[in-house]
Amino acid sequence: MSTTRAPPNNIVYFHYHASPYARRVAWYLAFRRIAYAECIQPPIMPRPDLAALGVHYRRTPTMAIGRDVYLDSRAIIARLEQLFPPSTEHPAFSTAEMMGLAKLLEKFVVDASLFVHATTIMPPDLPVFKDEKFLKDRAGFFGGKGMKEGIKERRGAGLVHVRQCFDVVENLVGDGREWVGGGDRVTLADLEGKESGEECFDGDAYSRVGVWCIDWILRDLSPPKEYFSEEIYPKTYAWRARFMAELEGAKSQAPKPVRLQGPDAVKAVLNADFSNKRIEVDAADPIHIAAGTNVELYPTDSGGQMHRDRGRLIKLTKDEVAIAVQSQDGSTEVHIHAPRWNFKIAELSGSKL
């Protein structure tokens, strides 16, 4: 792609393909037929492209829409839902009724921690366990223990929890319905209720019970067949198969992403305008931080706490926070957006960032 052209819809998607959270967002984009550019990131730190934008957040995926950067797949999909209302060009993937169910499923797995427990059932012969750089990078997600020892210690309990989550899914689709919402087509409730995103040990650590998570567990983790099989969970496996067939159809009709190299992606973002002009800080918010206050922003639910973004508070609602930061070279202001759930906003002492 020419460096003089803006990315499709001014969207640059930063991710790597092995991330189940990244797949979740890519699947959503395919179902909605939203054109975008992508910039593939390394699976471990550092990530110079994001650093050049002034982003310290260590997880993937992230998405730049103009000069607004969205952290966490929840914030990404929520913003895309706002920007692309249902139309002939961008088919609907949710209804008001299904959005309520999708949110319920999201909160179910936030509390049930399906993704976190699933990471503990990874088989010890996976290639990542032979990659010392990967093990070192992910060590912080297992407290004082290394990744190998942490998974070995938690595997039994993890299998118990994941089986219970599969039981919930089997019961949910066990009444004969083809889709989670009970309708005649796939919707966002199915995606929120599957598996495939932010990266292993580095994404939305408390995932949904969506098909994307179920798919990731069955496809990438090779769970023990004595606990997970089509015979044990026939409805769940059938639901997953239906979803994947619909996904392949959606991909065949969706625009192919434009691949950008890092420098071109950074240039495209920094040369863009802000896409989100609705900047507001709720003065009645329970944390009582005023607009313009220098704050730090970071996730609280896994090993990303050491990678904190610092900037000027420009948006604070019950669902979203945004801060203004400077690009790495100090030339350009960038706005970083995150969901309120499992993100900490802390006022910095003094005026320095």
Coordinates of C-alpha atoms in Angstrom, one line a residue:
M1 CA 0.0 0.0 0.0
S2 CA 1.3 3.5 -0.8
T3 CA 2.3 5.5 2.2
T4 CA 0.4 8.5 0.8
R5 CA -3.0 6.8 1.1
A6 CA -5.0 6.6 4.3
P7 CA -5.8 3.1 5.6
P8 CA -9.4 1.9 4.9
N9 CA -11.8 3.7 7.2
N10 CA -8.7 5.2 8.9
I11 CA -8.4 1.9 10.9
V12 CA -5.1 0.3 11.7
Y13 CA -5.4 -3.0 13.6
F14 CA -2.3 -4.0 15.6
H15 CA -2.2 -7.7 16.5
Y16 CA -0.6 -11.0 15.9
H17 CA -2.4 -14.0 14.4
A18 CA -1.9 -16.5 17.3
S19 CA -3.8 -14.3 19.7
P20 CA -7.3 -15.6 20.4
Y21 CA -8.4 -12.0 21.3
A22 CA -7.1 -10.8 18.0
R23 CA -9.1 -13.4 16.2
R24 CA -12.2 -12.4 18.0
V25 CA -11.9 -8.8 16.7
A26 CA -10.9 -10.0 13.2
W27 CA -14.0 -12.3 13.1
Y28 CA -16.2 -9.3 14.1
L29 CA -14.7 -7.2 11.3
A30 CA -15.4 -10.0 8.8
F31 CA -19.0 -10.4 9.9
R32 CA -19.6 -6.6 9.6
R33 CA -17.6 -6.4 6.3
I34 CA -15.5 -3.5 7.7
A35 CA -12.4 -2.7 5.7
Y36 CA -9.2 -2.0 7.6
A37 CA -5.4 -2.1 7.5
E38 CA -3.4 -4.3 9.8
C39 CA 0.1 -4.1 11.3
I40 CA 1.4 -7.5 12.6
Q41 CA 3.1 -7.3 15.9
P42 CA 5.7 -9.5 17.6
P43 CA 4.1 -11.9 20.2
I44 CA 6.5 -10.6 22.9
M45 CA 7.7 -7.2 24.1
P46 CA 9.1 -4.8 22.9
R47 CA 6.6 -3.6 20.3
P48 CA 8.2 -0.6 18.7
D49 CA 5.3 0.4 16.5
L50 CA 3.0 1.0 19.5
A51 CA 5.8 2.6 21.5
A52 CA 6.2 5.1 18.6
L53 CA 2.6 6.1 19.1
G54 CA 3.2 6.7 22.8
V55 CA 1.4 3.6 23.9
H56 CA 3.0 1.6 26.8
Y57 CA 0.1 -0.9 27.2
R58 CA 1.6 -4.4 26.6
R59 CA -1.4 -6.4 25.4
T60 CA -2.7 -7.1 21.9
P61 CA -4.8 -6.4 20.1
T62 CA -5.0 -2.6 19.9
M63 CA -6.7 -0.6 17.2
A64 CA -6.1 2.9 16.0
I65 CA -9.1 4.6 14.4
G66 CA -7.6 7.9 13.2
R67 CA -5.5 9.2 16.0
D68 CA -7.6 7.5 18.7
V69 CA -6.1 4.2 20.0
Y70 CA -8.4 1.7 21.6
L71 CA -7.0 -0.8 24.1
D72 CA -8.7 -4.1 24.9
S73 CA -11.0 -6.0 22.4
R74 CA -14.1 -4.9 24.4
A75 CA -13.4 -1.2 23.7
I76 CA -12.5 -2.0 20.1
I77 CA -15.8 -3.7 19.3
A78 CA -17.9 -1.2 21.3
R79 CA -16.4 1.6 19.2
L80 CA -16.9 -0.2 15.9
E81 CA -20.5 -0.8 16.9
Q82 CA -20.9 3.0 17.2
L83 CA -19.1 3.9 14.0
F84 CA -20.7 1.3 11.7
P85 CA -24.5 1.1 12.3
P86 CA -26.3 -1.7 10.4
S87 CA -26.6 -1.1 6.7
T88 CA -26.5 -3.0 3.4
E89 CA -22.7 -2.4 3.3
H90 CA -22.2 -3.4 6.9
P91 CA -24.7 -6.1 7.9
A92 CA -26.1 -6.1 11.4
F93 CA -24.4 -8.5 13.8
S94 CA -26.5 -7.6 16.9
T95 CA -29.9 -6.3 18.0
A96 CA -30.9 -4.5 21.2
E97 CA -32.1 -7.8 22.6
M98 CA -28.9 -9.7 21.6
M99 CA -26.7 -6.9 23.0
G100 CA -28.2 -7.5 26.4
L101 CA -27.5 -11.3 26.2
A102 CA -24.0 -10.7 24.8
K103 CA -23.2 -8.4 27.8
L104 CA -24.6 -11.1 30.2
L105 CA -22.3 -13.7 28.6
E106 CA -19.4 -11.3 28.8
K107 CA -19.9 -10.8 32.5
F108 CA -20.4 -14.5 33.1
V109 CA -17.0 -15.3 31.9
V110 CA -15.4 -12.3 33.5
D111 CA -16.6 -13.7 36.8
A112 CA -16.0 -17.4 35.8
S113 CA -12.5 -16.5 34.4
L114 CA -12.7 -19.1 31.5
F115 CA -9.8 -17.6 29.7
V116 CA -7.5 -17.5 32.8
H117 CA -8.4 -21.1 33.7
A118 CA -7.9 -22.2 30.1
T119 CA -4.4 -21.0 30.0
T120 CA -3.5 -23.4 32.8
I121 CA -4.5 -26.5 30.8
M122 CA -2.0 -25.9 28.0
P123 CA -0.3 -29.2 27.2
P124 CA 3.4 -29.2 28.3
D125 CA 4.6 -30.2 24.8
L126 CA 3.5 -27.0 23.1
P127 CA 6.3 -25.2 21.2
V128 CA 6.0 -22.1 23.3
F129 CA 7.4 -24.0 26.3
K130 CA 10.7 -24.4 24.4
D131 CA 10.9 -20.7 23.6
E132 CA 12.9 -19.1 26.5
K133 CA 12.1 -15.5 25.3
F134 CA 8.4 -16.2 25.3
L135 CA 8.6 -17.9 28.8
K136 CA 10.5 -14.9 30.2
D137 CA 8.0 -12.4 28.6
R138 CA 5.0 -14.2 30.1
A139 CA 6.6 -14.9 33.5
G140 CA 4.8 -12.0 35.2
F141 CA 1.4 -13.6 34.6
F142 CA 2.2 -16.4 37.0
G143 CA 3.4 -14.4 40.1
G144 CA 6.7 -15.6 41.4
K145 CA 6.6 -18.8 39.5
G146 CA 7.7 -19.3 35.9
M147 CA 5.2 -20.1 33.2
K148 CA 6.0 -23.8 33.1
E149 CA 5.8 -24.3 36.9
G150 CA 2.7 -22.1 37.2
I151 CA 0.8 -24.1 34.6
K152 CA 1.9 -27.4 36.0
E153 CA 0.7 -26.4 39.5
R154 CA -2.7 -25.1 38.3
R155 CA -3.6 -27.6 35.5
G156 CA -5.8 -29.9 37.6
A157 CA -7.9 -27.1 39.0
G158 CA -8.0 -25.4 35.6
L159 CA -9.5 -28.5 34.0
V160 CA -12.2 -28.5 36.6
H161 CA -13.2 -24.9 36.0
V162 CA -13.1 -25.2 32.2
R163 CA -15.3 -28.3 32.3
Q164 CA -17.8 -26.4 34.3
C165 CA -17.8 -23.6 31.8
F166 CA -18.3 -26.1 29.0
D167 CA -21.3 -27.5 31.0
V168 CA -22.8 -24.0 31.0
V169 CA -22.4 -23.7 27.2
E170 CA -23.9 -27.2 26.6
N171 CA -26.9 -26.4 28.7
L172 CA -27.3 -23.0 27.0
V173 CA -27.5 -24.5 23.5
G174 CA -29.0 -27.8 24.7
D175 CA -32.6 -27.0 24.0
G176 CA -32.2 -27.4 20.3
R177 CA -31.5 -23.7 19.4
E178 CA -28.9 -23.2 16.7
W179 CA -27.7 -19.9 18.0
V180 CA -27.2 -18.5 21.5
G181 CA -29.9 -15.8 21.0
G182 CA -32.4 -18.4 19.9
G183 CA -32.9 -16.7 16.5
D184 CA -32.3 -17.9 12.9
R185 CA -28.8 -16.4 12.4
V186 CA -25.5 -15.9 14.1
T187 CA -25.1 -12.7 16.2
L188 CA -22.7 -11.0 18.5
A189 CA -24.1 -13.1 21.3
D190 CA -22.5 -16.1 19.7
L191 CA -19.2 -14.4 19.3
E192 CA -19.2 -13.3 22.9
G193 CA -20.4 -16.6 23.9
K194 CA -17.0 -18.6 21.4
E195 CA -13.2 -18.6 21.5
S196 CA -10.3 -17.9 19.3
G197 CA -7.7 -12.1 21.0
E198 CA -5.8 -10.2 23.1
E199 CA -2.9 -12.7 23.2
C200 CA -2.5 -15.7 25.5
F201 CA -1.5 -14.4 28.9
D202 CA -1.7 -10.9 27.4
G203 CA -5.2 -10.2 26.3
D204 CA -8.5 -9.4 28.0
A205 CA -7.4 -11.8 30.7
Y206 CA -11.0 -12.5 31.8
S207 CA -12.6 -13.6 28.7
R208 CA -16.2 -14.3 27.6
V209 CA -17.8 -17.7 27.2
G210 CA -18.2 -16.8 23.5
V211 CA -17.5 -19.3 20.7
W212 CA -14.1 -17.6 20.2
C213 CA -12.8 -18.9 23.5
I214 CA -14.3 -22.3 23.0
D215 CA -12.7 -22.6 19.6
W216 CA -9.3 -21.5 21.0
I217 CA -9.4 -24.1 23.7
L218 CA -10.4 -27.0 21.3
R219 CA -8.2 -25.9 18.4
D220 CA -5.0 -24.6 20.1
L221 CA -4.9 -26.2 23.5
S222 CA -5.7 -29.8 22.6
P223 CA -7.6 -30.5 25.9
P224 CA -7.7 -34.1 27.2
K225 CA -10.2 -36.2 25.3
E226 CA -11.4 -37.9 28.4
Y227 CA -12.8 -34.6 29.5
F228 CA -13.5 -32.8 26.2
S229 CA -15.0 -34.5 23.2
E230 CA -17.9 -34.3 20.8
E231 CA -19.4 -37.3 22.6
I232 CA -19.3 -35.4 25.9
Y233 CA -20.4 -32.0 24.6
P234 CA -22.2 -32.7 21.3
K235 CA -24.3 -29.5 21.3
T236 CA -21.2 -27.3 22.0
Y237 CA -19.2 -28.9 19.2
A238 CA -22.1 -28.6 16.8
W239 CA -22.6 -24.9 17.7
R240 CA -18.9 -24.3 17.2
A241 CA -19.0 -26.0 13.8
R242 CA -22.0 -23.9 12.7
F243 CA -20.3 -20.7 13.7
M244 CA -17.1 -21.6 11.9
A245 CA -19.1 -22.3 8.7
E246 CA -20.8 -18.9 9.0
L247 CA -17.4 -17.3 9.6
E248 CA -15.9 -18.7 6.4
G249 CA -18.9 -17.4 4.5
A250 CA -18.4 -14.0 6.1
K251 CA -14.7 -13.9 5.3
S252 CA -15.4 -14.7 1.6
Q253 CA -17.5 -11.5 1.4
A254 CA -15.5 -9.2 3.6
P255 CA -12.7 -6.9 2.3
K256 CA -9.2 -8.3 2.7
P257 CA -7.2 -6.4 5.2
V258 CA -4.4 -4.1 3.9
R259 CA -1.0 -5.1 5.3
L260 CA 1.1 -2.2 6.6
Q261 CA 4.7 -2.3 7.8
G262 CA 5.4 -0.7 11.1
P263 CA 6.8 2.7 9.9
D264 CA 3.9 3.1 7.5
A265 CA 1.3 2.2 10.2
V266 CA 2.8 4.7 12.6
K267 CA 2.9 7.5 10.0
A268 CA -0.7 6.8 9.0
V269 CA -1.9 7.1 12.6
L270 CA 0.1 10.2 13.4
N271 CA -1.0 12.0 10.2
A272 CA -4.7 11.2 10.8
D273 CA -7.3 13.4 12.6
F274 CA -9.0 12.3 15.8
S275 CA -12.0 10.1 15.1
N276 CA -13.7 10.5 18.4
K277 CA -14.7 14.1 19.1
R278 CA -17.1 13.3 21.9
I279 CA -14.8 14.2 24.8
E280 CA -16.4 14.5 28.2
V281 CA -15.5 13.9 31.8
D282 CA -18.3 13.1 34.2
A283 CA -17.9 15.4 37.1
A284 CA -20.1 13.1 39.2
D285 CA -18.0 10.0 38.5
P286 CA -17.3 8.1 41.7
I287 CA -13.5 8.4 41.4
H288 CA -13.8 12.2 41.3
I289 CA -10.9 13.0 39.0
A290 CA -11.3 16.3 37.1
A291 CA -10.7 16.8 33.4
G292 CA -7.2 17.7 32.5
T293 CA -5.7 15.9 35.5
N294 CA -2.5 14.0 34.8
V295 CA -3.3 10.3 35.4
E296 CA -1.9 6.8 34.8
L297 CA -4.0 4.1 33.2
Y298 CA -3.4 0.4 33.4
P299 CA -5.2 -3.0 33.5
T300 CA -5.6 -4.6 36.9
D301 CA -6.6 -8.2 35.9
S302 CA -3.3 -9.8 34.9
G303 CA 0.4 -9.3 34.3
G304 CA 0.1 -5.9 32.5
Q305 CA 0.2 -3.7 35.6
M306 CA 3.9 -2.7 35.0
H307 CA 3.1 -1.2 31.6
R308 CA 1.2 2.0 32.4
D309 CA 0.1 4.8 30.2
R310 CA 0.4 8.3 31.5
G311 CA -1.5 11.3 30.1
R312 CA -4.0 14.0 30.6
L313 CA -7.6 12.9 31.4
I314 CA -9.9 13.9 28.6
K315 CA -12.8 11.4 28.8
L316 CA -14.4 9.6 31.7
T317 CA -17.8 7.9 31.5
K318 CA -19.2 4.9 33.2
D319 CA -18.0 2.7 30.3
E320 CA -14.9 4.4 29.0
V321 CA -11.8 6.4 29.9
A322 CA -9.5 8.3 27.5
I323 CA -6.2 10.1 28.1
A324 CA -4.1 12.3 25.8
V325 CA -0.5 11.3 25.4
Q326 CA 2.4 12.4 23.2
S327 CA 3.9 10.2 20.5
Q328 CA 7.4 8.9 21.2
D329 CA 9.1 11.7 19.3
G330 CA 7.0 14.3 21.1
S331 CA 5.5 15.7 17.9
T332 CA 1.9 14.6 18.0
E333 CA -0.9 14.1 20.5
V334 CA -2.6 10.7 20.5
H335 CA -5.7 9.7 22.5
I336 CA -5.7 6.3 24.2
H337 CA -9.1 4.8 25.1
A338 CA -9.9 1.9 27.4
P339 CA -12.9 0.3 29.1
R340 CA -13.6 1.1 32.7
W341 CA -13.9 -2.6 33.6
N342 CA -10.6 -4.0 35.1
F343 CA -8.7 -0.8 34.3
K344 CA -7.2 1.5 37.0
I345 CA -7.1 5.2 36.7
A346 CA -4.9 6.9 39.3
E347 CA -4.1 10.6 39.7
L348 CA -0.4 11.4 39.5
S349 CA 1.1 13.6 42.2
G350 CA 2.4 16.9 40.8
S351 CA 2.1 18.0 37.3
K352 CA 4.7 15.9 35.6
L353 CA 3.9 12.9 33.5

